[in-house]
Coordinates of C-alpha atoms and ligand atoms in Angstrom, one line a residue:
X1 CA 0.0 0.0 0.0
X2 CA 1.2 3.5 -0.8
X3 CA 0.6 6.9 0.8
X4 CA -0.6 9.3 -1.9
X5 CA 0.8 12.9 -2.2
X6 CA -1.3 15.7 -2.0
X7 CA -0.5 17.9 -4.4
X8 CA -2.4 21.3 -3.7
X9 CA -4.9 21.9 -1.3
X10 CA -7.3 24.9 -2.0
X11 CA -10.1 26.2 0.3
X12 CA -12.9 27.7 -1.8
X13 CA -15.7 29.9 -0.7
X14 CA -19.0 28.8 -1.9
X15 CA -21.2 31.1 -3.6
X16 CA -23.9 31.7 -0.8
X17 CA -27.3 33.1 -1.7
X18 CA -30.4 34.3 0.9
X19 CA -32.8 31.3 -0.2
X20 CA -31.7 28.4 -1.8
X21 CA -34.2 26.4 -3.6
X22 CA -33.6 23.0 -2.6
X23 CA -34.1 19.8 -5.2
X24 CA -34.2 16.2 -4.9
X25 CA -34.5 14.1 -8.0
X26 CA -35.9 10.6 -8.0
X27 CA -34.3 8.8 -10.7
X28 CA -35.2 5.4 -12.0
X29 CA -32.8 2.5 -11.7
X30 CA -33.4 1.0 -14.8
X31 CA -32.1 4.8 -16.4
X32 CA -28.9 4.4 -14.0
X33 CA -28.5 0.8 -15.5
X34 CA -28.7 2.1 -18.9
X35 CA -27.1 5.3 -18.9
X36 CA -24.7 4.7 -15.7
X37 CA -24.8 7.4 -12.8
X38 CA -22.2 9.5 -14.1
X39 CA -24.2 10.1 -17.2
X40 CA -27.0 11.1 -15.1
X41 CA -25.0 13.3 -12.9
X42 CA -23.8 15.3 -16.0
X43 CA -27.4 16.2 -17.0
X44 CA -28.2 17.4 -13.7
X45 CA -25.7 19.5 -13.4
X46 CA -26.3 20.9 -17.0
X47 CA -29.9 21.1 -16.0
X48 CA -29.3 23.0 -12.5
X49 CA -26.9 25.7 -14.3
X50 CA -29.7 25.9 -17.3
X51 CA -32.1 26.8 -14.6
X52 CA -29.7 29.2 -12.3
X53 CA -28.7 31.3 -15.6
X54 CA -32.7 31.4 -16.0
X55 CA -33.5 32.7 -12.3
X56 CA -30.1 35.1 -12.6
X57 CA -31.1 36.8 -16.2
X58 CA -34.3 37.5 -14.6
X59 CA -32.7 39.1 -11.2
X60 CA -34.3 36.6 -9.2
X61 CA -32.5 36.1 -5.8
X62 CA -32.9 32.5 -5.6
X63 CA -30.8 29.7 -6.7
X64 CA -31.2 26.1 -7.1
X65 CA -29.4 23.4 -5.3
X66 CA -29.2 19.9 -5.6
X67 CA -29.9 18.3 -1.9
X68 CA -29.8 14.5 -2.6
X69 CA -30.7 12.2 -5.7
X70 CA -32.6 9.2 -5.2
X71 CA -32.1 5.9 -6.8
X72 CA -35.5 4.1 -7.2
X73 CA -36.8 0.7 -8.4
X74 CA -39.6 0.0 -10.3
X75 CA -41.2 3.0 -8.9
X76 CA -45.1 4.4 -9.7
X77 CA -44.3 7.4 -11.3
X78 CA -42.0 5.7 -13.8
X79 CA -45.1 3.0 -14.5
X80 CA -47.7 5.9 -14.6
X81 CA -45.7 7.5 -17.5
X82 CA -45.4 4.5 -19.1
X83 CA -49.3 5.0 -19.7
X84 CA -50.6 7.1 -23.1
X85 CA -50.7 9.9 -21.0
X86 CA -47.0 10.1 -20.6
X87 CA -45.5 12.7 -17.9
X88 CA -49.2 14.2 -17.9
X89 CA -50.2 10.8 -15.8
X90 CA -46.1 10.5 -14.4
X91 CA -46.9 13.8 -12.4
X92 CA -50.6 12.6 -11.7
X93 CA -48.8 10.0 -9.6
X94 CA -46.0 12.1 -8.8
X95 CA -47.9 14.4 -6.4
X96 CA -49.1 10.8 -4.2
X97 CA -45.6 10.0 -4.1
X98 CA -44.6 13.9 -3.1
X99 CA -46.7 13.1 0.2
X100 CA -43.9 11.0 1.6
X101 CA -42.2 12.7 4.4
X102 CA -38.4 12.3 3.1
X103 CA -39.5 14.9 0.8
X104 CA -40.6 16.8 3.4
X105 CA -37.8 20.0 2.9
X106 CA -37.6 19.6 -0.8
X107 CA -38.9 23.1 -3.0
X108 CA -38.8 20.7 -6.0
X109 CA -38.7 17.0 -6.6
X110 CA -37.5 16.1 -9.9
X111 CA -38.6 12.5 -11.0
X112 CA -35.8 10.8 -14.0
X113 CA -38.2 8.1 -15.8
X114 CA -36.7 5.7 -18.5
X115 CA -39.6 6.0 -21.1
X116 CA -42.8 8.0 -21.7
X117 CA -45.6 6.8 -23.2
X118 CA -46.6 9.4 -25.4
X119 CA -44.2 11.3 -27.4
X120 CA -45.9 14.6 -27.0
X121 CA -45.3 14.4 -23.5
X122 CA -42.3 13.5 -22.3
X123 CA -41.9 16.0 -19.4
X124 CA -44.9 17.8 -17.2
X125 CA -44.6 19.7 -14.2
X126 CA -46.6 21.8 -11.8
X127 CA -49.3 20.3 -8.9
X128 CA -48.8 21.3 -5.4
X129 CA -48.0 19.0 -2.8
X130 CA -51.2 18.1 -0.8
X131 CA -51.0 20.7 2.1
X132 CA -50.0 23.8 -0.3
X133 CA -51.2 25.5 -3.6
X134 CA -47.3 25.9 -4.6
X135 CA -46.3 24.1 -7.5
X136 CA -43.2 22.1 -6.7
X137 CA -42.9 18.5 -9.2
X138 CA -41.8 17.8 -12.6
X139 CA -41.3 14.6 -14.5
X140 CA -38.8 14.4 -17.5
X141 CA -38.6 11.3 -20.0
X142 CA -34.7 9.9 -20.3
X143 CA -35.6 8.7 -23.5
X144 CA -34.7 12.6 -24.9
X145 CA -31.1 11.1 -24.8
X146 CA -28.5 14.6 -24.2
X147 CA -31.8 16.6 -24.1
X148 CA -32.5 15.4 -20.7
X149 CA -30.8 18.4 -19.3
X150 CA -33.1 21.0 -21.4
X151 CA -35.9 19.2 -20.7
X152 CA -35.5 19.2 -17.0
X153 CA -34.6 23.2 -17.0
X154 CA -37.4 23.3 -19.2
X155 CA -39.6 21.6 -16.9
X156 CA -38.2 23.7 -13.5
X157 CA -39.0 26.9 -15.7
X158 CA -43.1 25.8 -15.6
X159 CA -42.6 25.4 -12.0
X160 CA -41.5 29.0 -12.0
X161 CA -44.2 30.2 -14.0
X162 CA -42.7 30.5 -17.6
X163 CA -44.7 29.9 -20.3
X164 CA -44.3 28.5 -24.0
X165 CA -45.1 32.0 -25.5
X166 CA -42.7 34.3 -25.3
X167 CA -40.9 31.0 -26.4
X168 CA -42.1 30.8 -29.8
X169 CA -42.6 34.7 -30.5
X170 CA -38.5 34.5 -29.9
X171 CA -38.2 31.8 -32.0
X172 CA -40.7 33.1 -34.6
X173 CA -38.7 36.4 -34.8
X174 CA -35.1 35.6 -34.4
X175 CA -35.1 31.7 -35.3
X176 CA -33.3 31.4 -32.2
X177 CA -34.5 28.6 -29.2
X178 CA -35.1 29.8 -25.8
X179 CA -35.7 27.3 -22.8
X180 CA -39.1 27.4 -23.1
X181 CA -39.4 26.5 -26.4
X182 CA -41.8 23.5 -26.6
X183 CA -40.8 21.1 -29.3
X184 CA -37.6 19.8 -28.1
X185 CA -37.1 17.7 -31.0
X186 CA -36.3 20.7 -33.4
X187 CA -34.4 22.9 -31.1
X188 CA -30.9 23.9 -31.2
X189 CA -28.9 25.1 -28.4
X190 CA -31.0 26.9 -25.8
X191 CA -29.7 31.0 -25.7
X192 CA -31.5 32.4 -22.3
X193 CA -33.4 35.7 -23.0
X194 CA -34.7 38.4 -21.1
X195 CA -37.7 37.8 -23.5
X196 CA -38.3 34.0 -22.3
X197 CA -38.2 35.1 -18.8
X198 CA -40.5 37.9 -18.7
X199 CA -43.4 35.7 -17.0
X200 CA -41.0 34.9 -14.0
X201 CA -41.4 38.2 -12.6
X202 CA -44.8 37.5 -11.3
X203 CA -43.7 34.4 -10.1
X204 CA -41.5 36.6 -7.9
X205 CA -44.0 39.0 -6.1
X206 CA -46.7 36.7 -4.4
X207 CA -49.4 40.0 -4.7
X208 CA -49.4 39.7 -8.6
X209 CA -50.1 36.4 -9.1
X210 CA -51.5 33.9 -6.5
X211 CA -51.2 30.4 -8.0
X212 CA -47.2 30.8 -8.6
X213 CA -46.2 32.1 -5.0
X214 CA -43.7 29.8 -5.2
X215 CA -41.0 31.8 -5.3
X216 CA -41.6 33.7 -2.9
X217 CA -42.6 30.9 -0.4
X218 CA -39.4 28.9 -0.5
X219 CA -39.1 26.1 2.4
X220 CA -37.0 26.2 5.1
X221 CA -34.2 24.0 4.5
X222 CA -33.6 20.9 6.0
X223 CA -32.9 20.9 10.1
X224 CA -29.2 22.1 10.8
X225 CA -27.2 19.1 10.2
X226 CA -25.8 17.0 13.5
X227 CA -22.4 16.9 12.7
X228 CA -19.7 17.1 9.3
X229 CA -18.1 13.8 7.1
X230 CA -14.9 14.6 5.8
X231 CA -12.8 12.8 2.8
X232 CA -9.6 11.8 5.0
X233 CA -7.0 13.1 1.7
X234 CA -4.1 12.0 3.9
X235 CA -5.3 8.8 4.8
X236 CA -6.4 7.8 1.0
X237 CA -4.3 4.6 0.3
X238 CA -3.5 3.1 -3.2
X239 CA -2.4 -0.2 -4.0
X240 CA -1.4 -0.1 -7.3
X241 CA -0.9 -4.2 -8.2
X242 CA -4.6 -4.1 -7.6
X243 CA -5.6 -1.4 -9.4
X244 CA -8.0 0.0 -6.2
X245 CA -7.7 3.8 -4.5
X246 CA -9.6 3.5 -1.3
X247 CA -10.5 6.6 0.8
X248 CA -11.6 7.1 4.4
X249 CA -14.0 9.3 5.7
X250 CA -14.4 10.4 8.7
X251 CA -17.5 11.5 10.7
X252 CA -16.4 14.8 13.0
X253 CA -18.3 13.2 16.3
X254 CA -20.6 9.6 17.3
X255 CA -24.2 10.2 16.7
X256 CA -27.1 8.2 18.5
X257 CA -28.4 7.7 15.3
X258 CA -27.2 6.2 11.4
X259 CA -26.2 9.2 8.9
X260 CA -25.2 8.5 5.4
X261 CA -23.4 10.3 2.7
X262 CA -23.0 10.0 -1.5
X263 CA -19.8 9.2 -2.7
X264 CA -19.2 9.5 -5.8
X265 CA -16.8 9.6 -9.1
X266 CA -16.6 11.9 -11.9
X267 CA -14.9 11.4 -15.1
X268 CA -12.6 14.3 -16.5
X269 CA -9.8 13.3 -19.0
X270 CA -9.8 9.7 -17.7
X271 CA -13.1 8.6 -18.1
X272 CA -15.5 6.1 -16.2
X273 CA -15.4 2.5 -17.8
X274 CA -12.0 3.3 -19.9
X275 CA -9.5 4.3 -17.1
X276 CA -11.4 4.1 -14.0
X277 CA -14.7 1.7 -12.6
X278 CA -17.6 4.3 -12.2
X279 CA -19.0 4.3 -8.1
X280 CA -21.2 6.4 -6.9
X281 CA -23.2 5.1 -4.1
X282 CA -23.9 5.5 -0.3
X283 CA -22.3 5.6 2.7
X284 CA -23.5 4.6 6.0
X285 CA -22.5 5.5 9.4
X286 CA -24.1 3.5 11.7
X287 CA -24.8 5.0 15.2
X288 CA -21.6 5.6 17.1
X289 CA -19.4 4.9 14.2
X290 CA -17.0 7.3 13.0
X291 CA -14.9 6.3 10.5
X292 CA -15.8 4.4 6.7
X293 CA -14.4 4.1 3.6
X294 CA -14.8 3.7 0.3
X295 CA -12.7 2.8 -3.1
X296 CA -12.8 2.6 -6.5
X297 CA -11.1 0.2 -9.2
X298 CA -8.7 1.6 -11.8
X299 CA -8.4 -0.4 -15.0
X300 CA -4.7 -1.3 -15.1
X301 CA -4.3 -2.2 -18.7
X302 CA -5.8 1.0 -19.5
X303 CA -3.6 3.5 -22.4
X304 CA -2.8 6.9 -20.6
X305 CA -1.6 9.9 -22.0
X306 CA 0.2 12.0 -19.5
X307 CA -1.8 13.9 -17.0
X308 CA -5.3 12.5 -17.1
X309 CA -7.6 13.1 -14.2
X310 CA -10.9 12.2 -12.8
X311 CA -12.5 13.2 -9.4
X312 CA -14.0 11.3 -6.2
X313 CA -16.0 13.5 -3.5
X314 CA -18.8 13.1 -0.9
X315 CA -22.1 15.2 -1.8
X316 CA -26.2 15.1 -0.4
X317 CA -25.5 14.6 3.7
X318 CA -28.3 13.0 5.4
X319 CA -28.8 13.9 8.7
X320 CA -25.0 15.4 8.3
X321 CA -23.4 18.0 5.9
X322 CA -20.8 16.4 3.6
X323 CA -19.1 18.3 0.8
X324 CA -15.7 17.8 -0.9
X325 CA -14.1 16.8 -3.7
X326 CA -10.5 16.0 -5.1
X327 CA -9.0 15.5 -8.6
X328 CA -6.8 12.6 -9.0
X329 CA -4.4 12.6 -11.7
X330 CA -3.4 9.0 -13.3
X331 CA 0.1 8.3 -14.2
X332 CA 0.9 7.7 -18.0
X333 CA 0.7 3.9 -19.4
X334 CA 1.3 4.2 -22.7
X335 CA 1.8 0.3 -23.5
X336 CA -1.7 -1.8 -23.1
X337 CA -0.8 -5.3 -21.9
X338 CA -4.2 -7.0 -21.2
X339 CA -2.2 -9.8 -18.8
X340 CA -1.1 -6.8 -16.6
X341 CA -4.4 -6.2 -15.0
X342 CA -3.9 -7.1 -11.2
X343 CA -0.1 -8.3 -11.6
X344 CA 2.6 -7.1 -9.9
X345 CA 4.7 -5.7 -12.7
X346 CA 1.9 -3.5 -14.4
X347 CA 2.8 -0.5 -15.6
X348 CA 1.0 1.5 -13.3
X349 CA 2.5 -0.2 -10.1
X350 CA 5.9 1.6 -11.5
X351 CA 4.8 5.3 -11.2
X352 CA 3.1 6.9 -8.9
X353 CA -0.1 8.7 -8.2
X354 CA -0.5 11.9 -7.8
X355 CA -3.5 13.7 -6.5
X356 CA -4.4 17.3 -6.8
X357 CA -7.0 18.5 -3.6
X358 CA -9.3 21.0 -4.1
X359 CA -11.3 21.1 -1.4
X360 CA -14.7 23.5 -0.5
X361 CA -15.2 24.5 2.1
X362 CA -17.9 23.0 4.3
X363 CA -20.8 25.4 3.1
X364 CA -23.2 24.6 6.7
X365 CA -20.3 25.3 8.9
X366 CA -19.8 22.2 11.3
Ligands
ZN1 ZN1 -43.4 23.1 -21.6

């Protein structure tokens, strides 16, 4: 086993805003299986920037942030938009499913479903939860392929009020596609407009317009969280004959009750299935326990130009706050030799590996 070297460690300040709109997506397994979790990462993000440039060009204060992602099997939302309703009946079920409490301090829950019944609906949004009159669900299709992340902006923009059309008055008099552009097959890339996001100011004052309060009734987030889970950077072993990097994490004090955290991977240069095995799942502390750990596989035999990197990091705290994240840079290997995976004289057991920290700073505090 070998100590890594940390190369650079650099404390970031997170952008903080007064209300952040907090989002949990529900996302199908049968989409992970097919598309892998990194893939459905990616569109997240894409989609939670789409949707931040949207709030920003219309001087709204709020922000979104992702708070957790569920994996779920075989759920009812997924089988409702199955039906030849599509998302229309997906978010019919959605709202039954909203009544759970885990969703309890969510502004939006995002449902990720493998297939929609009817092409002409593969994302819906709107309906309250139960208790309220704010509209807070959506339901996207995966089935748009890399459109997944327009459509789910697309879909958060209802949920803030926008409408289709400014949309297609943009489109009709500069041939250009704005979010809210409804026929997602045709469109190009998405330009953001102050013309597309003209309805979101009644969204923001409560007085003008009832129905979409939303925005000015955000939730309180979730309670303050019990304590903090650190990535232990000093403590992150490699053992190179068998391709593994394993990683502790630490929980800053015992709690009476279990806590769990995300870990994940994400590809940069080196790239899930090619260089590195792609892992993003939980981790569990159990009550009293403070210390886990997790790893992920690298691919040996892989070919390696000089200087390629992916990332691990812990993200979407239950119970505790958990943010970090560090870029690990993979040694060259130019010569493939498929009998080298897991020997001792693989290339990559001669050079080390080197790992560049860029850590946030923990953004509640503990
Ligand atoms: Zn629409």
């Amino acid at each position: 086993m070998k100590k890594l070297v940390v190369m650079a460690q650099i404390a970031l300040v997170p952008m903080a805003f007064a209300n952040d709109i907090d989002v949990a997506f529900v996302v199908d397994q049968v989409v992970v299986e097919q598309q892998g979790r990194e893939w459905v990462d990616h569109e997240i993000a894409q989609a939670i920037s789409l949707s931040n440039q949207t709030l920003e060009t219309a001087g709204i204060e709020e922000r979104r942030v992702v708070r957790r992602v569920f994996i779920e099997a075989d759920g009812a939302v997924s089988q409702a938009t199955l039906a030849s309703q599509g998302a229309l009946a997906g978010i019919w079920q959605a709202r039954e499913e909203a009544t759970d409490l885990k969703f309890t301090h969510y502004d939006n829950v995002v449902w990720v479903v493998p297939q929609s019944g009817n092409w002409d609906r593969v994302g819906n949004a709107g309906l309250s939860y139960p208790e309220d009159n704010i509209p807070h669900i959506a339901v996207a299709s995966v089935e748009v392929g890399e459109r997944l992340s327009q459509l789910i902006a697309h879909e958060l923009g209802h949920l803030d009020s926008l409408k289709h059309g400014h949309a297609e008055q943009h489109f009709a008099e500069t041939g250009e596609y704005t979010l809210m552009y409804p026929h997602l097959a045709e469109m190009g890339e998405v330009v953001i407009t102050a013309d597309d996001i003209s309805d979101i100011q009644y969204a923001a004052n409560p007085a003008e317009d009832d129905v979409y309060a939303y925005l000015g009734s955000v939730r309180p987030s979730a309670p303050a969280p019990l304590a903090s889970v650190t990535m232990q950077v000093d403590q992150t072993r490699v053992d190179l004959n068998a391709g593994t990097v394993e990683v502790a994490l630490d929980l800053s004090e015992p709690l009476e009750q279990s806590v769990s955290v995300e870990f994940f991977t994400q590809s940069g240069t080196a790239t899930a299935g090619d260089d590195y095995e792609e892992n993003v799942h939980r981790v569990e502390f159990l009550p009293r326990q403070t210390d886990a750990a997790a790893s992920v596989r690298l691919y040996t035999d892989a070919q390696r130009s000089a200087g390629e990197v992916f990332s691990i990091g812990i993200r979407y705290g239950d119970a505790v706050s958990a943010e970090g994240q560090v870029e690990l840079a993979l040694p060259v290997n130019q010569t493939q030799d498929n009998n080298s995976g897991g020997g001792s004289t693989g290339p990559l057991a001669m050079i080390g590996l080197a790992l560049i920290a860029l850590w946030r700073r923990n953004k509640e505090g503990v």
